[in-house]
Coordinates of N, CA and C in Angstrom, one line a residue:
X270 N 162.0 133.2 155.7 CA 161.3 131.9 156.0 C 160.0 132.2 156.7
X271 N 160.0 133.0 157.8 CA 158.7 133.3 158.5 C 157.8 134.1 157.5
X272 N 158.3 135.0 156.8 CA 157.5 135.7 155.8 C 156.8 134.8 154.8
X273 N 157.6 133.8 154.3 CA 157.1 132.9 153.3 C 156.0 132.0 153.9
X274 N 156.2 131.6 155.2 CA 155.2 130.8 155.8 C 154.0 131.6 156.1
X275 N 154.1 132.8 156.5 CA 153.0 133.7 156.7 C 152.2 133.9 155.4
X276 N 152.9 134.2 154.4 CA 152.3 134.4 153.1 C 151.5 133.2 152.6
X277 N 152.1 132.0 152.8 CA 151.4 130.8 152.4 C 150.2 130.5 153.2
X278 N 150.2 130.8 154.5 CA 149.1 130.7 155.4 C 148.0 131.6 155.0
X279 N 148.3 132.9 154.6 CA 147.3 133.8 154.2 C 146.7 133.3 152.9
X280 N 147.5 132.8 151.9 CA 146.9 132.3 150.7 C 146.0 131.1 150.9
X281 N 146.3 130.2 151.8 CA 145.5 129.1 152.1 C 144.2 129.5 152.8
X282 N 144.3 130.6 153.7 CA 143.1 131.1 154.3 C 142.1 131.7 153.3
X283 N 142.7 132.5 152.3 CA 141.9 133.2 151.3 C 141.3 132.1 150.4
X284 N 142.0 131.1 150.1 CA 141.5 130.0 149.3 C 140.3 129.3 149.9
X285 N 140.4 129.0 151.2 CA 139.3 128.4 151.9 C 138.1 129.3 152.0
X286 N 138.4 130.6 152.2 CA 137.3 131.5 152.3 C 136.6 131.7 151.0
X287 N 137.4 131.7 149.9 CA 136.8 131.9 148.6 C 135.9 130.7 148.2
X288 N 136.4 129.4 148.6 CA 135.6 128.3 148.3 C 134.3 128.3 149.1
X289 N 134.3 128.9 150.3 CA 133.1 128.9 151.1 C 132.1 130.0 150.8
X290 N 132.6 131.0 150.0 CA 131.8 132.2 149.7 C 130.5 131.8 149.1
X291 N 129.4 132.2 149.7 CA 128.1 131.9 149.1 C 127.6 130.5 149.3
X292 N 128.3 129.7 150.1 CA 127.9 128.3 150.3 C 126.9 128.1 151.5
X293 N 126.9 129.1 152.4 CA 126.1 128.9 153.6 C 125.0 130.0 153.7
X294 N 123.9 129.8 154.4 CA 122.9 130.9 154.5 C 123.5 132.0 155.3
X295 N 123.0 133.3 155.1 CA 122.0 133.6 154.1 C 122.5 133.9 152.7
X296 N 123.9 133.9 152.6 CA 124.4 134.2 151.2 C 123.9 133.2 150.2
X297 N 123.8 131.9 150.5 CA 123.4 130.9 149.6 C 122.0 131.1 149.2
X298 N 121.1 131.6 150.1 CA 119.7 131.9 149.8 C 119.6 133.0 148.7
X299 N 120.4 134.1 148.9 CA 120.5 135.2 148.0 C 121.0 134.7 146.6
X300 N 122.0 133.8 146.7 CA 122.6 133.3 145.4 C 121.5 132.5 144.6
X301 N 120.8 131.7 145.3 CA 119.7 130.9 144.7 C 118.6 131.8 144.1
X302 N 118.3 132.8 144.9 CA 117.2 133.7 144.5 C 117.6 134.5 143.2
X303 N 118.9 135.0 143.2 CA 119.4 135.7 142.0 C 119.4 134.8 140.8
X304 N 119.9 133.5 141.0 CA 120.0 132.6 139.9 C 118.6 132.2 139.3
X305 N 117.6 132.1 140.2 CA 116.2 131.8 139.8 C 115.6 133.0 139.0
X306 N 115.8 134.2 139.5 CA 115.4 135.4 138.8 C 116.1 135.5 137.5
X307 N 117.4 135.2 137.5 CA 118.1 135.3 136.2 C 117.6 134.3 135.2
X308 N 117.3 133.1 135.7 CA 116.8 132.0 134.8 C 115.5 132.4 134.2
X309 N 114.6 133.0 135.0 CA 113.3 133.5 134.5 C 113.5 134.5 133.4
X310 N 114.4 135.5 133.6 CA 114.7 136.5 132.7 C 115.3 136.0 131.4
X311 N 116.2 135.0 131.5 CA 116.7 134.4 130.3 C 115.7 133.7 129.5
X312 N 114.7 133.0 130.1 CA 113.7 132.3 129.4 C 112.8 133.3 128.7
X313 N 112.4 134.4 129.4 CA 111.6 135.4 128.8 C 112.3 136.1 127.6
X314 N 113.5 136.5 127.8 CA 114.3 137.1 126.7 C 114.4 136.1 125.5
X315 N 114.7 134.9 125.7 CA 114.7 133.9 124.6 C 113.4 133.7 123.9
X316 N 112.3 133.7 124.7 CA 111.0 133.6 124.1 C 110.6 134.8 123.3
X317 N 110.8 136.0 123.8 CA 110.5 137.2 123.1 C 111.3 137.3 121.8
X318 N 112.6 137.0 121.9 CA 113.5 137.0 120.7 C 113.0 136.0 119.7
X319 N 112.6 134.8 120.1 CA 112.0 133.8 119.2 C 110.8 134.3 118.5
X320 N 109.9 135.0 119.2 CA 108.7 135.5 118.6 C 109.0 136.7 117.7
X321 N 110.0 137.5 118.0 CA 110.4 138.6 117.2 C 110.9 138.2 115.8
X322 N 111.8 137.2 115.9 CA 112.4 136.7 114.7 C 111.3 136.1 113.8
X323 N 110.3 135.3 114.3 CA 109.2 134.8 113.6 C 108.4 135.9 112.9
X324 N 108.2 137.0 113.7 CA 107.4 138.1 113.2 C 108.1 138.9 112.1
X325 N 109.5 138.9 112.1 CA 110.2 139.6 111.1 C 110.5 138.8 109.9
X326 N 110.5 137.4 110.0 CA 110.8 136.5 108.9 C 110.2 135.2 109.3
X327 N 110.2 134.3 108.3 CA 109.7 132.9 108.6 C 110.5 132.2 109.6
X328 N 109.9 131.3 110.4 CA 110.6 130.6 111.4 C 111.7 129.7 110.8
X329 N 112.8 129.5 111.5 CA 113.9 128.7 110.9 C 114.4 127.8 112.0
X330 N 115.3 126.8 111.6 CA 115.9 125.9 112.5 C 116.8 126.7 113.4
X331 N 117.5 127.7 112.9 CA 118.4 128.5 113.7 C 117.7 129.3 114.8
X332 N 116.5 129.8 114.5 CA 115.7 130.5 115.5 C 115.3 129.5 116.6
X333 N 114.9 128.3 116.2 CA 114.5 127.3 117.2 C 115.7 126.9 118.1
X334 N 116.9 126.8 117.4 CA 118.1 126.5 118.2 C 118.4 127.6 119.2
X335 N 118.2 128.9 118.8 CA 118.4 130.0 119.8 C 117.5 129.9 121.0
X336 N 116.2 129.5 120.7 CA 115.3 129.3 121.9 C 115.7 128.2 122.8
X337 N 116.1 127.1 122.2 CA 116.5 125.9 123.0 C 117.7 126.1 123.8
X338 N 118.7 126.8 123.2 CA 120.0 127.0 123.9 C 119.7 128.0 125.1
X339 N 118.9 129.0 124.8 CA 118.5 129.9 125.9 C 117.8 129.3 127.1
X340 N 116.9 128.4 126.8 CA 116.2 127.7 127.9 C 117.1 126.7 128.6
X341 N 118.0 126.0 127.8 CA 118.9 125.1 128.5 C 119.9 125.9 129.4
X342 N 120.3 127.1 129.0 CA 121.1 127.9 129.8 C 120.3 128.3 131.1
X343 N 119.0 128.6 131.0 CA 118.2 128.9 132.1 C 118.1 127.7 133.1
X344 N 118.0 126.5 132.5 CA 117.9 125.3 133.3 C 119.2 125.1 134.1
X345 N 120.3 125.2 133.4 CA 121.6 125.1 134.0 C 121.9 126.1 135.1
X346 N 121.4 127.3 134.9 CA 121.6 128.4 135.9 C 120.8 128.1 137.1
X347 N 119.6 127.5 136.9 CA 118.8 127.1 138.1 C 119.4 126.0 138.9
X348 N 120.0 125.0 138.2 CA 120.7 124.0 138.9 C 121.9 124.5 139.7
X349 N 122.7 125.4 139.1 CA 123.8 126.0 139.8 C 123.4 126.7 141.0
X350 N 122.3 127.5 140.9 CA 121.9 128.2 142.1 C 121.3 127.4 143.2
X351 N 120.8 126.3 142.9 CA 120.1 125.5 144.0 C 120.9 124.4 144.6
X352 N 122.0 124.0 143.9 CA 122.9 123.0 144.4 C 124.3 123.5 144.6
X353 N 124.6 123.8 145.8 CA 125.9 124.5 146.1 C 127.0 123.5 145.9
X354 N 128.2 124.1 145.5 CA 129.3 123.2 145.1 C 129.9 122.5 146.3
X355 N 129.8 123.0 147.5 CA 130.3 122.4 148.7 C 129.5 121.2 149.2
X356 N 128.2 121.1 148.7 CA 127.3 120.1 149.2 C 126.9 119.1 148.2
X357 N 126.7 119.6 146.9 CA 126.3 118.7 145.8 C 127.1 119.1 144.6
X358 N 128.4 118.7 144.7 CA 129.4 119.1 143.7 C 129.0 118.7 142.3
X359 N 128.6 117.4 142.2 CA 128.3 116.9 140.8 C 127.2 117.6 140.1
X360 N 126.1 117.8 140.8 CA 125.0 118.5 140.2 C 125.4 120.0 139.9
X361 N 126.1 120.6 140.8 CA 126.6 122.0 140.6 C 127.4 122.1 139.3
X362 N 128.3 121.2 139.1 CA 129.1 121.2 137.9 C 128.3 120.8 136.7
X363 N 127.3 119.9 136.8 CA 126.5 119.6 135.7 C 125.7 120.9 135.2
X364 N 125.2 121.6 136.2 CA 124.5 122.9 135.9 C 125.4 123.9 135.2
X365 N 126.7 124.0 135.8 CA 127.6 124.9 135.1 C 128.0 124.5 133.7
X366 N 128.2 123.1 133.6 CA 128.5 122.6 132.2 C 127.4 122.8 131.2
X367 N 126.2 122.9 131.8 CA 125.0 123.2 130.9 C 124.8 124.7 130.6
X368 N 125.0 125.5 131.7 CA 124.8 126.9 131.5 C 125.8 127.7 130.7
X369 N 127.1 127.4 130.9 CA 128.1 128.2 130.3 C 128.2 127.9 128.8
X370 N 128.3 126.6 128.3 CA 128.4 126.4 126.9 C 127.1 126.8 126.2
X371 N 125.9 126.6 126.8 CA 124.7 127.0 126.1 C 124.6 128.5 126.0
X372 N 125.1 129.2 127.0 CA 125.2 130.7 126.9 C 126.0 131.1 125.7
X373 N 127.1 130.5 125.6 CA 128.0 130.8 124.5 C 127.4 130.5 123.1
X374 N 126.7 129.3 123.0 CA 126.1 129.0 121.8 C 124.9 129.9 121.5
X375 N 124.2 130.3 122.6 CA 123.1 131.3 122.4 C 123.5 132.6 121.8
X376 N 124.6 133.2 122.3 CA 125.1 134.5 121.8 C 125.6 134.4 120.4
X377 N 126.2 133.2 120.0 CA 126.6 133.1 118.6 C 125.4 132.9 117.7
X378 N 124.4 132.1 118.1 CA 123.2 132.0 117.3 C 122.5 133.3 117.1
X379 N 122.4 134.1 118.2 CA 121.7 135.4 118.1 C 122.5 136.4 117.3
X380 N 123.8 136.3 117.3 CA 124.6 137.1 116.4 C 124.4 136.8 115.0
X381 N 124.3 135.6 114.6 CA 124.0 135.2 113.2 C 122.6 135.7 112.8
X382 N 121.6 135.5 113.7 CA 120.3 135.9 113.4 C 120.2 137.4 113.2
X383 N 121.0 138.2 114.1 CA 121.0 139.6 113.9 C 121.6 140.0 112.6
X384 N 122.6 139.3 112.1 CA 123.2 139.6 110.8 C 122.2 139.4 109.7
X385 N 121.4 138.3 109.8 CA 120.5 137.9 108.8 C 119.3 138.9 108.7
X386 N 118.9 139.5 109.9 CA 117.8 140.4 109.9 C 118.2 141.8 109.7
X387 N 119.5 142.1 109.7 CA 120.0 143.5 109.6 C 119.6 144.2 108.3
X388 N 119.0 145.4 108.4 CA 118.6 146.1 107.2 C 119.2 147.6 107.3
X389 N 119.2 148.1 108.5 CA 119.7 149.5 108.6 C 121.1 149.6 109.1
X390 N 121.7 150.8 109.1 CA 123.1 151.0 109.6 C 123.1 150.7 111.1
X391 N 122.1 151.0 111.9 CA 122.0 150.7 113.3 C 122.1 149.2 113.5
X392 N 121.3 148.5 112.7 CA 121.3 147.0 112.8 C 122.7 146.4 112.6
X393 N 123.5 146.9 111.7 CA 124.8 146.4 111.4 C 125.8 146.9 112.6
X394 N 125.5 148.0 113.2 CA 126.3 148.4 114.3 C 126.1 147.4 115.5
X395 N 124.8 147.0 115.6 CA 124.5 146.0 116.6 C 125.2 144.6 116.3
X396 N 125.2 144.3 115.1 CA 125.9 143.1 114.7 C 127.4 143.1 115.1
X397 N 128.1 144.3 114.8 CA 129.5 144.4 115.2 C 129.7 144.4 116.7
X398 N 128.8 145.0 117.4 CA 128.9 144.9 118.9 C 128.7 143.5 119.4
X399 N 127.8 142.7 118.8 CA 127.6 141.3 119.3 C 128.7 140.4 118.8
X400 N 129.3 140.7 117.7 CA 130.5 139.9 117.3 C 131.6 140.1 118.3
X401 N 131.8 141.3 118.7 CA 132.9 141.6 119.6 C 132.6 140.9 121.0
X402 N 131.4 141.0 121.4 CA 131.0 140.4 122.7 C 131.1 138.9 122.6
X403 N 130.7 138.3 121.5 CA 130.8 136.9 121.3 C 132.2 136.4 121.4
X404 N 133.1 137.1 120.7 CA 134.6 136.7 120.7 C 135.2 136.9 122.1
X405 N 134.8 137.9 122.8 CA 135.3 138.1 124.2 C 134.8 137.0 125.1
X406 N 133.5 136.6 124.9 CA 132.9 135.5 125.7 C 133.6 134.2 125.5
X407 N 133.9 133.9 124.2 CA 134.7 132.7 123.9 C 136.0 132.7 124.5
X408 N 136.8 133.8 124.5 CA 138.1 133.9 125.0 C 138.1 133.7 126.5
X409 N 137.2 134.4 127.2 CA 137.1 134.3 128.7 C 136.7 132.9 129.1
X410 N 135.8 132.2 128.4 CA 135.3 130.9 128.8 C 136.4 129.9 128.6
X411 N 137.2 130.0 127.5 CA 138.3 129.1 127.2 C 139.4 129.3 128.3
X412 N 139.7 130.5 128.6 CA 140.7 130.8 129.6 C 140.3 130.3 131.0
X413 N 139.0 130.4 131.3 CA 138.5 129.9 132.6 C 138.6 128.4 132.7
X414 N 138.3 127.7 131.6 CA 138.4 126.3 131.6 C 139.9 125.8 131.7
X415 N 140.8 126.5 131.1 CA 142.2 126.2 131.1 C 142.8 126.4 132.5
X416 N 142.4 127.6 133.1 CA 142.9 127.9 134.4 C 142.3 127.0 135.5
X417 N 141.1 126.6 135.3 CA 140.3 125.9 136.3 C 141.0 124.5 136.7
X418 N 141.6 123.9 135.7 CA 142.1 122.5 135.9 C 143.5 122.6 136.5
X419 N 144.1 123.8 136.6 CA 145.4 123.9 137.2 C 145.3 123.9 138.7
X420 N 146.4 123.5 139.4 CA 146.5 123.4 140.8 C 147.0 124.7 141.5
X421 N 147.5 125.6 140.7 CA 148.0 126.8 141.3 C 146.9 127.7 141.8
X422 N 147.1 128.3 143.0 CA 146.1 129.2 143.6 C 145.9 130.4 142.7
X423 N 147.0 130.9 142.2 CA 146.9 132.1 141.3 C 146.1 131.8 140.1
X424 N 146.3 130.7 139.5 CA 145.5 130.3 138.3 C 144.1 130.0 138.6
X425 N 143.8 129.4 139.8 CA 142.5 129.1 140.2 C 141.7 130.5 140.4
X426 N 142.4 131.4 140.9 CA 141.8 132.8 141.1 C 141.6 133.4 139.8
X427 N 142.5 133.2 138.8 CA 142.3 133.8 137.5 C 141.1 133.1 136.8
X428 N 140.9 131.8 137.0 CA 139.8 131.1 136.5 C 138.5 131.7 137.0
X429 N 138.4 132.0 138.3 CA 137.2 132.7 138.8 C 137.0 134.0 138.2
X430 N 138.0 134.8 138.0 CA 137.9 136.1 137.4 C 137.4 136.0 136.0
X431 N 137.9 135.1 135.2 CA 137.5 134.9 133.9 C 136.0 134.4 133.8
X432 N 135.6 133.6 134.8 CA 134.2 133.2 134.9 C 133.3 134.3 135.1
X433 N 133.7 135.3 136.0 CA 132.8 136.4 136.2 C 132.9 137.4 135.1
X434 N 134.0 137.5 134.4 CA 134.1 138.3 133.2 C 133.2 137.8 132.1
X435 N 133.2 136.5 132.0 CA 132.3 135.8 131.0 C 130.8 136.2 131.3
X436 N 130.5 136.1 132.6 CA 129.1 136.4 133.0 C 128.7 137.8 132.7
X437 N 129.6 138.7 133.0 CA 129.4 140.2 132.7 C 129.2 140.4 131.2
X438 N 130.0 139.7 130.4 CA 129.9 139.9 128.9 C 128.6 139.3 128.4
X439 N 128.1 138.2 129.0 CA 126.8 137.7 128.6 C 125.7 138.6 129.0
X440 N 125.8 139.2 130.2 CA 124.8 140.2 130.6 C 124.8 141.4 129.7
X441 N 125.9 141.8 129.3 CA 126.0 143.0 128.3 C 125.3 142.6 127.0
X442 N 125.6 141.3 126.6 CA 124.9 140.8 125.3 C 123.4 140.9 125.5
X443 N 122.9 140.4 126.6 CA 121.5 140.4 126.8 C 121.0 141.8 126.8
X444 N 121.7 142.7 127.4 CA 121.3 144.1 127.4 C 121.2 144.7 126.0
X445 N 122.0 144.2 125.0 CA 122.0 144.7 123.7 C 120.6 144.5 123.0
X446 N 119.8 143.6 123.5 CA 118.5 143.3 122.9 C 117.5 144.5 123.1
X447 N 117.9 145.5 123.9 CA 117.1 146.7 124.0 C 116.9 147.4 122.7
X448 N 117.9 147.2 121.8 CA 117.8 147.8 120.4 C 116.6 147.2 119.6
X449 N 116.4 145.9 119.8 CA 115.3 145.3 119.0 C 114.0 145.2 119.8
X450 N 114.1 145.0 121.1 CA 112.8 144.8 121.9 C 112.0 146.1 122.0
X451 N 112.6 147.3 121.7 CA 111.7 148.5 121.7 C 110.7 148.5 120.6
X452 N 110.9 147.6 119.6 CA 110.0 147.5 118.5 C 108.9 146.4 118.6
X453 N 109.0 145.7 119.8 CA 108.0 144.7 120.0 C 106.6 145.3 120.2
X454 N 105.6 144.7 119.6 CA 104.3 145.2 119.7 C 103.3 144.0 120.0
X455 N 102.1 144.3 120.1 CA 101.1 143.2 120.3 C 101.1 142.2 119.2
X456 N 101.4 142.7 118.0 CA 101.5 141.8 116.8 C 102.5 140.7 117.0
X457 N 103.6 141.1 117.7 CA 104.7 140.1 118.0 C 104.2 139.0 118.9
X458 N 103.4 139.4 119.9 CA 102.9 138.5 120.9 C 101.8 137.6 120.2
X459 N 101.0 138.2 119.3 CA 100.0 137.5 118.6 C 100.6 136.4 117.8
X460 N 101.7 136.7 117.1 CA 102.4 135.7 116.3 C 102.9 134.5 117.2
X461 N 103.4 134.8 118.4 CA 103.8 133.8 119.3 C 102.6 132.9 119.7
X462 N 101.5 133.5 120.0 CA 100.3 132.8 120.4 C 99.8 131.9 119.2
X463 N 99.8 132.5 118.0 CA 99.4 131.7 116.9 C 100.3 130.5 116.6
X464 N 101.6 130.7 116.8 CA 102.6 129.6 116.7 C 102.3 128.5 117.6
X465 N 102.0 128.9 118.9 CA 101.7 127.9 119.9 C 100.4 127.1 119.6
X466 N 99.4 127.9 119.1 CA 98.1 127.2 118.8 C 98.3 126.3 117.6
X467 N 99.1 126.7 116.6 CA 99.3 125.8 115.4 C 100.0 124.6 115.8
X468 N 101.0 124.7 116.8 CA 101.7 123.5 117.2 C 100.8 122.6 118.0
X469 N 99.9 123.1 118.8 CA 99.0 122.3 119.6 C 98.0 121.6 118.6
X470 N 97.5 122.3 117.6 CA 96.6 121.7 116.6 C 97.3 120.6 115.9
X471 N 98.6 120.8 115.5 CA 99.4 119.7 114.8 C 99.5 118.5 115.7
X472 N 99.8 118.7 117.0 CA 99.9 117.6 117.9 C 98.6 116.8 118.1
X473 N 97.5 117.5 118.1 CA 96.2 116.9 118.2 C 95.9 116.0 117.0
X474 N 96.2 116.6 115.8 CA 96.0 115.8 114.6 C 96.8 114.6 114.5
X475 N 98.1 114.6 115.1 CA 98.9 113.4 115.1 C 98.3 112.4 116.0
X476 N 97.7 112.8 117.2 CA 97.1 111.9 118.1 C 95.9 111.2 117.5
X477 N 95.1 112.0 116.7 CA 93.9 111.4 116.1 C 94.3 110.4 115.0
X478 N 95.3 110.7 114.3 CA 95.8 109.8 113.2 C 96.3 108.5 113.8
X479 N 97.0 108.6 114.9 CA 97.6 107.4 115.6 C 96.5 106.6 116.2
X480 N 95.4 107.3 116.7 CA 94.3 106.5 117.3 C 93.5 105.8 116.2

């Protein structure tokens, strides 16, 4: 009886400490800083990948979808980092609801794009790696959502573990871009600048026609 009570007390203490982790300064400051830096890196990777796909083939709706999902993920990550769950729970969950699904959609879009652009054996090995990472990301995200809605402390803890596993898998996926980004040159950046200039010119023409 005493042992059971003591065990329950320790579990409640661990639960309360886990909920408060990273919610107060200076931990919350570091968490916000890391999320902001991560958001910037996600935006840059998405933009470079967008330019690279345009450089290797004509632009497509799928490529634009990859850019949009990457930037939406970055926006969600920024919201998560700056609105702590203990103080602004609704916005924190809005950011998480934006970041996690968009991350999953981003990796699937990029996996399809990798398959479409694959020409060499190394490219197809990268496709296989990304397919495996995408499936693992889907499994961990689904398990995290299923465990999160449960009231059991053990399942809540399992949800947190699945959430971090999902994050690690996504980071590994981003790391796999090293295989393609080593071929980026000034021509790739020129294509991106030309695309932006063409879009700006098209918008100006539409304004002149409407005027």
